[in-house]
Amino acid sequence: MDFRLNMDEYLPLREVVFKTLRNAIVHGEFEPGERLMEVTLAKRLGVSRTPVREAMRMLELEGLVVMIPRRGAEVARITAKDLSDALEIRMALEDLAAGLACKRIDDEGKERLKQSYADFKKAVSSKIIPEIVDADVAFHNTIMDMTNNPRLISMSQSLREQVYRYRVEYVKDFSCHDKLVAEHEALMNAIIARDEEKAKEITRIHIYDQEQIVITNVVKAQK
């Protein structure tokens, strides 16, 4: 695992450490349940234990870290309830976005969506998890952009980091990759065809499948 501080940011050190560790957790560089040792992290980041300890408290408030008596900090495990809550919100936002995109997409938008799909398909073929997740995010962001609704886009962006962690766990299951590509292609085609009901149906199935796979592969395995 290789992560480092971005000291170019004009932020207090604890904020820089917090953002660095937060990014590592949501990108799956730390496993759910993995212990986070202050001394080890401070040494790797080249800082004292104080900003690491402060960052841990901030991560605990976000629900990404839990403090275990006589054990210390560990990465919060993914629970079925947390997953369901986050994806309920995502499904509502993406369902709305798919419908609006069908109504408002223009020729330029169609080309952007086609390119986003091609980028996603290429990323899947690479078998590199971070590239696949980022390409998935970019594809869905392209659909959001098609809505021309800044408030909806802003709400979606605020949820992005919360569901990123689940996206990582989802695409780790290589058995679902062909289905992922097929669903993205079908969604792209439905939006380009302005088939609102089809686009919404595909979106709901896509997010539901994500929830079921993460529950099966991660949540149940933690019990």
Coordinates of N, CA and C in Angstrom, one line a residue:
M1 N 0.8 -1.2 0.0 CA 0.0 0.0 0.0 C 0.9 1.2 0.0
D2 N 0.6 2.2 -0.9 CA 1.4 3.3 -1.0 C 0.5 4.6 -1.0
F3 N 0.6 5.3 0.1 CA -0.2 6.6 0.1 C 0.7 7.6 0.8
R4 N 0.6 8.9 0.4 CA 1.4 9.9 1.0 C 0.6 11.2 1.1
L5 N 1.1 12.1 1.9 CA 0.5 13.4 2.2 C 0.7 14.3 1.0
N6 N -0.3 15.1 0.8 CA -0.2 16.2 -0.2 C 0.0 17.5 0.6
M7 N 1.2 17.8 0.8 CA 1.5 19.0 1.6 C 1.3 20.3 0.9
D8 N 0.8 20.3 -0.4 CA 0.6 21.5 -1.1 C -0.7 22.1 -0.6
E9 N -1.6 21.4 0.1 CA -2.9 21.9 0.5 C -2.7 22.9 1.6
Y10 N -3.4 24.0 1.5 CA -3.4 25.0 2.6 C -4.4 24.6 3.7
L11 N -4.0 23.6 4.4 CA -4.9 23.1 5.5 C -4.1 22.7 6.7
P12 N -4.7 22.7 7.9 CA -4.0 22.2 9.1 C -3.5 20.8 8.8
L13 N -2.4 20.4 9.5 CA -1.9 19.1 9.2 C -2.9 18.0 9.5
R14 N -3.7 18.1 10.6 CA -4.7 17.1 10.9 C -5.7 16.9 9.8
E15 N -6.0 18.0 9.1 CA -6.9 17.9 7.9 C -6.3 17.2 6.8
V16 N -5.0 17.4 6.6 CA -4.3 16.7 5.5 C -4.2 15.2 5.8
V17 N -3.9 14.9 7.0 CA -3.8 13.5 7.4 C -5.2 12.8 7.3
F18 N -6.2 13.5 7.7 CA -7.6 13.0 7.7 C -8.0 12.7 6.2
K19 N -7.7 13.7 5.3 CA -8.1 13.5 3.9 C -7.3 12.3 3.3
T20 N -6.0 12.2 3.7 CA -5.2 11.1 3.1 C -5.7 9.8 3.6
L21 N -6.0 9.6 4.9 CA -6.5 8.4 5.4 C -7.9 8.1 4.9
R22 N -8.7 9.1 4.8 CA -10.1 8.9 4.3 C -10.1 8.4 2.9
N23 N -9.2 9.0 2.1 CA -9.1 8.6 0.7 C -8.7 7.1 0.6
A24 N -7.7 6.7 1.5 CA -7.2 5.4 1.5 C -8.3 4.4 1.9
I25 N -9.2 4.8 2.8 CA -10.2 3.9 3.3 C -11.3 3.7 2.2
V26 N -11.8 4.8 1.6 CA -12.9 4.7 0.6 C -12.4 4.1 -0.7
H27 N -11.1 4.1 -0.9 CA -10.6 3.5 -2.1 C -10.2 2.0 -1.9
G28 N -10.5 1.5 -0.7 CA -10.2 0.1 -0.4 C -8.8 -0.2 -0.1
E29 N -7.9 0.8 0.2 CA -6.6 0.5 0.5 C -6.4 -0.1 1.9
F30 N -7.4 0.1 2.7 CA -7.5 -0.5 4.0 C -8.8 -1.4 4.0
E31 N -8.6 -2.6 4.5 CA -9.8 -3.6 4.5 C -10.7 -3.3 5.7
P32 N -12.0 -3.5 5.5 CA -12.9 -3.4 6.7 C -12.4 -4.3 7.8
G33 N -12.4 -3.7 9.0 CA -11.9 -4.5 10.2 C -10.4 -4.4 10.4
E34 N -9.7 -3.8 9.5 CA -8.2 -3.7 9.6 C -7.8 -2.7 10.7
R35 N -6.9 -3.1 11.5 CA -6.5 -2.2 12.6 C -5.6 -1.0 12.0
L36 N -5.8 0.2 12.6 CA -5.1 1.4 12.2 C -4.2 1.8 13.4
M37 N -2.9 1.5 13.3 CA -2.0 1.7 14.4 C -1.4 3.1 14.2
E38 N -1.6 4.0 15.2 CA -1.2 5.4 15.2 C 0.3 5.5 14.9
V39 N 1.1 4.7 15.6 CA 2.6 4.8 15.5 C 3.0 4.4 14.1
T40 N 2.4 3.3 13.5 CA 2.7 2.9 12.2 C 2.4 3.9 11.1
L41 N 1.1 4.4 11.3 CA 0.7 5.4 10.3 C 1.5 6.7 10.4
A42 N 1.8 7.2 11.6 CA 2.6 8.4 11.8 C 3.9 8.2 11.1
K43 N 4.5 7.1 11.3 CA 5.8 6.8 10.7 C 5.8 6.8 9.2
R44 N 4.8 6.2 8.6 CA 4.6 6.1 7.1 C 4.3 7.5 6.5
L45 N 3.6 8.3 7.3 CA 3.2 9.6 6.8 C 4.2 10.7 7.1
G46 N 5.2 10.3 8.0 CA 6.2 11.3 8.3 C 5.7 12.4 9.2
V47 N 4.8 12.1 10.1 CA 4.2 13.1 11.0 C 4.3 12.5 12.4
S48 N 3.9 13.4 13.4 CA 3.8 12.9 14.8 C 2.5 12.2 15.0
R49 N 2.3 11.6 16.1 CA 1.1 10.8 16.4 C -0.1 11.7 16.6
T50 N 0.1 13.0 17.0 CA -1.0 13.9 17.3 C -1.9 14.1 16.2
P51 N -1.4 14.5 15.0 CA -2.4 14.7 13.9 C -3.1 13.4 13.4
V52 N -2.4 12.3 13.6 CA -3.0 11.0 13.3 C -4.1 10.7 14.2
R53 N -3.9 11.0 15.5 CA -4.9 10.7 16.5 C -6.1 11.7 16.3
E54 N -5.9 12.9 15.9 CA -7.0 13.9 15.6 C -7.7 13.4 14.4
A55 N -7.0 12.9 13.4 CA -7.6 12.5 12.2 C -8.5 11.3 12.4
M56 N -8.1 10.4 13.3 CA -8.9 9.2 13.7 C -10.2 9.6 14.3
R57 N -10.2 10.7 15.1 CA -11.5 11.1 15.7 C -12.4 11.6 14.6
M58 N -11.9 12.3 13.7 CA -12.7 12.9 12.6 C -13.2 11.7 11.7
L59 N -12.4 10.7 11.5 CA -12.9 9.5 10.7 C -14.0 8.8 11.5
E60 N -13.8 8.8 12.8 CA -14.8 8.1 13.6 C -16.2 8.8 13.5
L61 N -16.2 10.1 13.5 CA -17.4 10.9 13.3 C -18.1 10.6 12.0
E62 N -17.3 10.3 11.0 CA -17.8 10.0 9.6 C -18.3 8.6 9.5
G63 N -18.0 7.8 10.5 CA -18.4 6.4 10.5 C -17.5 5.5 9.7
L64 N -16.3 6.0 9.4 CA -15.3 5.2 8.6 C -14.4 4.4 9.5
V65 N -14.3 4.9 10.8 CA -13.4 4.2 11.7 C -14.2 4.0 13.0
V66 N -13.9 2.9 13.7 CA -14.6 2.6 15.0 C -13.4 2.4 16.0
M67 N -13.7 2.9 17.2 CA -12.7 2.7 18.3 C -13.1 1.5 19.2
I68 N -12.2 0.6 19.3 CA -12.5 -0.7 20.0 C -11.7 -0.6 21.3
P69 N -12.4 -0.8 22.5 CA -11.7 -0.7 23.8 C -10.5 -1.7 23.8
R70 N -9.4 -1.3 24.3 CA -8.2 -2.1 24.5 C -7.6 -2.6 23.2
R71 N -8.2 -2.1 22.1 CA -7.7 -2.5 20.8 C -7.3 -1.3 19.9
G72 N -8.0 -0.3 20.1 CA -7.7 0.9 19.3 C -8.6 1.1 18.1
A73 N -8.1 1.8 17.1 CA -8.9 2.1 15.9 C -8.9 1.0 14.9
E74 N -10.0 0.8 14.2 CA -10.0 -0.1 13.1 C -11.0 0.4 12.0
V75 N -10.8 0.0 10.8 CA -11.7 0.5 9.7 C -13.1 -0.1 9.9
A76 N -14.1 0.7 9.9 CA -15.5 0.3 10.1 C -15.9 -0.7 9.1
R77 N -16.5 -1.8 9.5 CA -17.0 -2.8 8.6 C -18.2 -2.3 7.9
I78 N -18.4 -2.8 6.7 CA -19.6 -2.5 5.9 C -20.8 -3.3 6.4
T79 N -21.9 -2.6 6.8 CA -23.0 -3.3 7.3 C -24.1 -3.2 6.3
A80 N -25.0 -4.2 6.3 CA -26.1 -4.3 5.4 C -27.0 -3.0 5.5
K81 N -27.2 -2.5 6.7 CA -28.0 -1.3 6.9 C -27.4 -0.1 6.3
D82 N -26.1 0.1 6.6 CA -25.4 1.3 6.0 C -25.4 1.2 4.5
L83 N -25.2 0.0 3.9 CA -25.2 -0.1 2.5 C -26.6 0.2 1.9
S84 N -27.6 -0.4 2.5 CA -29.0 -0.2 2.1 C -29.4 1.3 2.1
D85 N -29.0 1.9 3.2 CA -29.4 3.3 3.4 C -28.7 4.2 2.3
A86 N -27.4 4.0 2.1 CA -26.7 4.8 1.1 C -27.3 4.5 -0.3
L87 N -27.5 3.3 -0.7 CA -27.9 2.9 -2.0 C -29.4 3.3 -2.3
E88 N -30.2 3.4 -1.2 CA -31.6 3.9 -1.4 C -31.6 5.3 -1.9
I89 N -30.7 6.1 -1.3 CA -30.5 7.5 -1.7 C -30.0 7.6 -3.1
R90 N -28.9 6.7 -3.4 CA -28.4 6.8 -4.7 C -29.4 6.4 -5.8
M91 N -30.2 5.3 -5.5 CA -31.2 4.9 -6.4 C -32.2 6.0 -6.8
A92 N -32.6 6.7 -5.8 CA -33.6 7.8 -6.0 C -33.0 8.9 -6.9
L93 N -31.7 9.2 -6.6 CA -31.1 10.3 -7.4 C -30.8 9.9 -8.8
E94 N -30.3 8.6 -9.0 CA -30.0 8.1 -10.3 C -31.2 7.8 -11.1
D95 N -32.3 7.4 -10.5 CA -33.5 7.2 -11.2 C -34.0 8.5 -11.7
L96 N -34.0 9.5 -10.9 CA -34.4 10.9 -11.4 C -33.5 11.3 -12.5
A97 N -32.2 11.1 -12.4 CA -31.2 11.6 -13.4 C -31.4 10.9 -14.7
A98 N -31.7 9.6 -14.7 CA -31.9 8.8 -15.9 C -33.1 9.4 -16.7
G99 N -34.2 9.7 -15.9 CA -35.3 10.2 -16.6 C -35.1 11.6 -17.2
L100 N -34.4 12.5 -16.4 CA -34.2 13.8 -16.9 C -33.2 13.8 -18.1
A101 N -32.2 12.9 -18.0 CA -31.2 12.8 -19.1 C -31.9 12.4 -20.4
C102 N -32.9 11.5 -20.3 CA -33.6 11.1 -21.5 C -34.3 12.3 -22.2
K103 N -34.8 13.2 -21.4 CA -35.6 14.3 -21.9 C -34.7 15.4 -22.4
R104 N -33.4 15.5 -21.8 CA -32.6 16.7 -22.0 C -31.3 16.5 -22.8
I105 N -31.0 15.2 -23.1 CA -29.7 15.0 -23.7 C -29.8 15.5 -25.2
D106 N -28.6 16.1 -25.6 CA -28.5 16.6 -26.9 C -27.4 15.8 -27.7
D107 N -27.1 16.2 -28.9 CA -26.2 15.5 -29.7 C -24.8 15.4 -29.1
E108 N -24.4 16.5 -28.5 CA -23.1 16.5 -27.8 C -23.1 15.6 -26.6
G109 N -24.2 15.6 -25.9 CA -24.3 14.7 -24.7 C -24.3 13.3 -25.1
K110 N -24.9 12.9 -26.3 CA -24.9 11.6 -26.8 C -23.4 11.1 -27.0
E111 N -22.6 12.0 -27.6 CA -21.2 11.6 -27.9 C -20.4 11.5 -26.6
R112 N -20.7 12.3 -25.7 CA -20.0 12.2 -24.4 C -20.4 10.9 -23.7
L113 N -21.6 10.6 -23.7 CA -22.1 9.3 -23.1 C -21.5 8.1 -23.8
K114 N -21.4 8.1 -25.1 CA -20.8 7.0 -25.8 C -19.3 6.9 -25.4
Q115 N -18.6 8.0 -25.3 CA -17.2 8.0 -24.9 C -17.0 7.5 -23.5
S116 N -17.9 7.9 -22.6 CA -17.8 7.5 -21.2 C -18.0 6.0 -21.1
Y117 N -18.9 5.5 -21.9 CA -19.1 4.0 -22.0 C -17.9 3.3 -22.5
A118 N -17.3 3.8 -23.6 CA -16.1 3.2 -24.2 C -15.0 3.2 -23.2
D119 N -14.8 4.3 -22.4 CA -13.8 4.4 -21.4 C -14.0 3.4 -20.3
F120 N -15.3 3.2 -19.9 CA -15.6 2.2 -18.9 C -15.3 0.8 -19.4
K121 N -15.7 0.5 -20.6 CA -15.5 -0.9 -21.1 C -14.0 -1.2 -21.2
K122 N -13.2 -0.2 -21.6 CA -11.7 -0.3 -21.6 C -11.2 -0.5 -20.2
A123 N -11.7 0.2 -19.2 CA -11.2 0.1 -17.9 C -11.5 -1.3 -17.3
V124 N -12.7 -1.9 -17.6 CA -13.0 -3.2 -17.2 C -12.1 -4.2 -17.8
S125 N -11.7 -4.1 -19.0 CA -10.8 -5.0 -19.7 C -9.4 -5.0 -19.1
S126 N -9.1 -3.8 -18.4 CA -7.8 -3.7 -17.8 C -7.6 -4.5 -16.5
K127 N -8.8 -4.9 -15.9 CA -8.8 -5.6 -14.6 C -8.2 -4.8 -13.5
I128 N -8.0 -3.5 -13.6 CA -7.4 -2.7 -12.5 C -8.6 -2.0 -11.8
I129 N -8.8 -2.4 -10.5 CA -9.9 -2.0 -9.8 C -10.1 -0.5 -9.7
P130 N -9.1 0.3 -9.3 CA -9.3 1.7 -9.2 C -9.7 2.4 -10.5
E131 N -9.2 1.8 -11.6 CA -9.5 2.4 -13.0 C -11.0 2.1 -13.3
I132 N -11.4 0.9 -12.9 CA -12.8 0.5 -13.2 C -13.8 1.4 -12.4
V133 N -13.5 1.5 -11.1 CA -14.3 2.3 -10.3 C -14.4 3.8 -10.7
D134 N -13.2 4.3 -11.1 CA -13.2 5.7 -11.5 C -14.0 5.9 -12.8
A135 N -13.9 4.9 -13.7 CA -14.6 5.0 -15.0 C -16.1 4.8 -14.8
D136 N -16.5 4.0 -13.8 CA -17.9 3.9 -13.5 C -18.4 5.2 -12.9
V137 N -17.7 5.8 -12.0 CA -18.1 7.1 -11.5 C -18.2 8.1 -12.6
A138 N -17.3 8.1 -13.5 CA -17.3 9.1 -14.7 C -18.5 8.9 -15.6
F139 N -18.9 7.6 -15.8 CA -20.0 7.3 -16.6 C -21.3 7.8 -16.0
H140 N -21.5 7.6 -14.7 CA -22.7 8.0 -14.1 C -22.7 9.5 -13.9
N141 N -21.5 10.1 -13.7 CA -21.5 11.6 -13.7 C -21.9 12.2 -15.0
T142 N -21.5 11.6 -16.1 CA -21.9 12.1 -17.4 C -23.4 12.1 -17.5
I143 N -24.1 11.1 -17.0 CA -25.6 11.0 -17.1 C -26.1 12.2 -16.2
M144 N -25.5 12.4 -15.0 CA -25.9 13.5 -14.1 C -25.8 14.8 -14.9
D145 N -24.7 15.0 -15.6 CA -24.5 16.3 -16.3 C -25.6 16.5 -17.3
M146 N -26.1 15.4 -17.9 CA -27.1 15.5 -18.9 C -28.4 16.1 -18.4
T147 N -28.6 16.0 -17.1 CA -29.9 16.5 -16.5 C -29.9 18.1 -16.5
N148 N -28.8 18.7 -16.6 CA -28.7 20.2 -16.6 C -29.4 20.8 -15.3
N149 N -29.2 20.0 -14.2 CA -29.8 20.4 -12.9 C -28.7 20.5 -11.9
P150 N -28.2 21.7 -11.7 CA -27.0 21.9 -10.8 C -27.3 21.4 -9.3
R151 N -28.5 21.5 -8.8 CA -28.8 21.0 -7.5 C -28.8 19.5 -7.4
L152 N -29.3 18.8 -8.4 CA -29.2 17.4 -8.4 C -27.8 16.9 -8.5
I153 N -27.0 17.6 -9.4 CA -25.6 17.2 -9.5 C -24.9 17.4 -8.2
S154 N -25.1 18.5 -7.5 CA -24.5 18.8 -6.2 C -24.8 17.7 -5.2
M155 N -26.1 17.3 -5.2 CA -26.5 16.3 -4.2 C -25.8 14.9 -4.5
S156 N -25.7 14.6 -5.8 CA -25.1 13.4 -6.2 C -23.6 13.4 -5.8
Q157 N -22.9 14.5 -6.0 CA -21.5 14.7 -5.7 C -21.3 14.5 -4.2
S158 N -22.2 15.0 -3.3 CA -22.0 14.9 -1.9 C -22.2 13.4 -1.4
L159 N -22.9 12.6 -2.2 CA -23.1 11.2 -1.9 C -22.0 10.3 -2.5
R160 N -21.2 10.9 -3.4 CA -20.3 10.1 -4.2 C -19.3 9.4 -3.3
E161 N -18.7 10.1 -2.3 CA -17.6 9.5 -1.5 C -18.2 8.4 -0.6
Q162 N -19.5 8.6 -0.2 CA -20.1 7.6 0.7 C -20.3 6.3 0.0
V163 N -20.6 6.3 -1.3 CA -20.9 5.1 -2.0 C -19.6 4.6 -2.7
Y164 N -18.6 5.4 -2.8 CA -17.4 4.9 -3.5 C -16.8 3.6 -2.9
R165 N -16.9 3.5 -1.6 CA -16.4 2.3 -0.9 C -17.1 1.1 -1.3
Y166 N -18.4 1.2 -1.5 CA -19.2 0.1 -2.0 C -19.0 -0.2 -3.4
R167 N -18.7 0.8 -4.2 CA -18.3 0.5 -5.6 C -17.1 -0.3 -5.7
V168 N -16.1 0.0 -4.9 CA -14.8 -0.7 -4.9 C -15.1 -2.2 -4.6
E169 N -15.9 -2.5 -3.5 CA -16.2 -3.8 -3.1 C -16.9 -4.6 -4.2
Y170 N -17.8 -3.8 -4.9 CA -18.6 -4.4 -6.0 C -17.7 -4.9 -7.2
V171 N -16.9 -4.0 -7.6 CA -16.1 -4.4 -8.8 C -14.9 -5.3 -8.5
K172 N -14.7 -5.6 -7.2 CA -13.7 -6.6 -6.9 C -14.1 -8.0 -7.3
D173 N -15.5 -8.1 -7.5 CA -16.0 -9.4 -7.9 C -16.0 -9.5 -9.4
F174 N -14.9 -10.1 -9.9 CA -14.7 -10.1 -11.4 C -15.8 -10.9 -12.1
S175 N -16.5 -11.7 -11.4 CA -17.6 -12.5 -12.1 C -18.7 -11.6 -12.6
C176 N -18.8 -10.4 -12.0 CA -19.9 -9.5 -12.4 C -19.6 -8.5 -13.5
H177 N -18.3 -8.6 -14.0 CA -17.8 -7.5 -14.9 C -18.6 -7.5 -16.2
D178 N -18.8 -8.7 -16.8 CA -19.6 -8.8 -18.1 C -21.0 -8.2 -17.9
K179 N -21.6 -8.5 -16.8 CA -22.9 -8.0 -16.5 C -22.9 -6.5 -16.4
L180 N -21.8 -6.0 -15.7 CA -21.7 -4.5 -15.5 C -21.6 -3.8 -16.9
V181 N -20.8 -4.3 -17.7 CA -20.6 -3.7 -19.1 C -21.9 -3.7 -19.8
A182 N -22.6 -4.9 -19.8 CA -23.9 -5.0 -20.5 C -24.9 -4.0 -19.9
E183 N -25.0 -3.8 -18.6 CA -25.9 -2.9 -18.0 C -25.6 -1.4 -18.4
H184 N -24.3 -1.1 -18.4 CA -23.9 0.3 -18.8 C -24.3 0.5 -20.3
E185 N -24.0 -0.5 -21.1 CA -24.4 -0.3 -22.5 C -25.9 -0.2 -22.7
A186 N -26.7 -1.0 -22.0 CA -28.1 -0.9 -22.1 C -28.6 0.5 -21.6
L187 N -28.0 1.0 -20.5 CA -28.5 2.3 -20.0 C -28.1 3.4 -21.0
M188 N -26.9 3.3 -21.6 CA -26.5 4.3 -22.6 C -27.5 4.3 -23.7
N189 N -27.8 3.1 -24.2 CA -28.7 3.0 -25.4 C -30.1 3.5 -25.1
A190 N -30.6 3.2 -23.9 CA -31.9 3.7 -23.5 C -32.0 5.2 -23.4
I191 N -31.0 5.8 -22.9 CA -30.9 7.3 -22.7 C -30.8 7.9 -24.1
I192 N -30.0 7.4 -25.0 CA -29.8 8.0 -26.3 C -31.1 7.8 -27.1
A193 N -31.9 6.7 -26.8 CA -33.2 6.5 -27.5 C -34.3 7.3 -26.8
R194 N -34.0 8.0 -25.7 CA -34.9 8.7 -24.9 C -36.1 7.9 -24.4
D195 N -35.7 6.6 -24.1 CA -36.7 5.7 -23.5 C -36.6 5.8 -22.0
E196 N -37.4 6.7 -21.4 CA -37.3 7.0 -20.0 C -37.6 5.8 -19.1
E197 N -38.7 5.1 -19.4 CA -39.0 4.0 -18.5 C -37.9 2.9 -18.5
K198 N -37.4 2.6 -19.7 CA -36.3 1.6 -19.8 C -35.1 2.0 -19.1
A199 N -34.7 3.3 -19.2 CA -33.5 3.8 -18.5 C -33.7 3.7 -17.0
K200 N -34.9 4.1 -16.5 CA -35.1 4.0 -15.1 C -35.1 2.5 -14.6
E201 N -35.7 1.6 -15.4 CA -35.7 0.2 -15.0 C -34.3 -0.3 -14.9
I202 N -33.4 0.0 -15.9 CA -32.0 -0.5 -15.9 C -31.3 0.1 -14.7
T203 N -31.5 1.3 -14.4 CA -30.8 2.0 -13.3 C -31.2 1.3 -12.0
R204 N -32.4 1.0 -11.8 CA -32.9 0.3 -10.5 C -32.3 -1.1 -10.4
I205 N -32.3 -1.8 -11.5 CA -31.7 -3.2 -11.5 C -30.2 -3.1 -11.2
H206 N -29.5 -2.1 -11.8 CA -28.1 -2.0 -11.7 C -27.7 -1.7 -10.2
I207 N -28.4 -0.8 -9.6 CA -28.0 -0.5 -8.2 C -28.5 -1.6 -7.2
Y208 N -29.6 -2.2 -7.5 CA -30.0 -3.3 -6.7 C -29.0 -4.5 -6.7
D209 N -28.5 -4.8 -7.9 CA -27.6 -5.9 -8.1 C -26.3 -5.5 -7.3
Q210 N -25.9 -4.3 -7.3 CA -24.7 -3.8 -6.6 C -24.9 -4.1 -5.1
E211 N -26.0 -3.8 -4.6 CA -26.3 -4.0 -3.1 C -26.2 -5.5 -2.8
Q212 N -26.9 -6.3 -3.6 CA -26.9 -7.8 -3.3 C -25.5 -8.4 -3.4
I213 N -24.7 -8.0 -4.3 CA -23.4 -8.6 -4.5 C -22.5 -8.1 -3.3
V214 N -22.5 -6.9 -2.9 CA -21.7 -6.4 -1.8 C -22.2 -7.1 -0.5
I215 N -23.5 -7.2 -0.3 CA -24.0 -7.9 0.9 C -23.5 -9.4 0.9
T216 N -23.5 -10.0 -0.2 CA -23.1 -11.5 -0.3 C -21.6 -11.6 -0.1
N217 N -20.8 -10.7 -0.7 CA -19.4 -10.9 -0.7 C -18.7 -10.3 0.5
V218 N -19.3 -9.2 1.1 CA -18.6 -8.5 2.1 C -19.3 -8.6 3.5
V219 N -20.5 -8.2 3.5 CA -21.3 -8.1 4.8 C -21.4 -9.5 5.4
K220 N -21.9 -10.5 4.6 CA -22.1 -11.8 5.1 C -20.7 -12.5 5.5
A221 N -19.7 -12.2 4.8 CA -18.4 -12.7 5.0 C -17.8 -12.2 6.4
Q222 N -18.3 -11.0 6.8 CA -17.8 -10.5 8.1 C -18.4 -11.1 9.3
K223 N -19.5 -11.8 9.1 CA -20.2 -12.3 10.3 C -19.5 -13.6 10.8

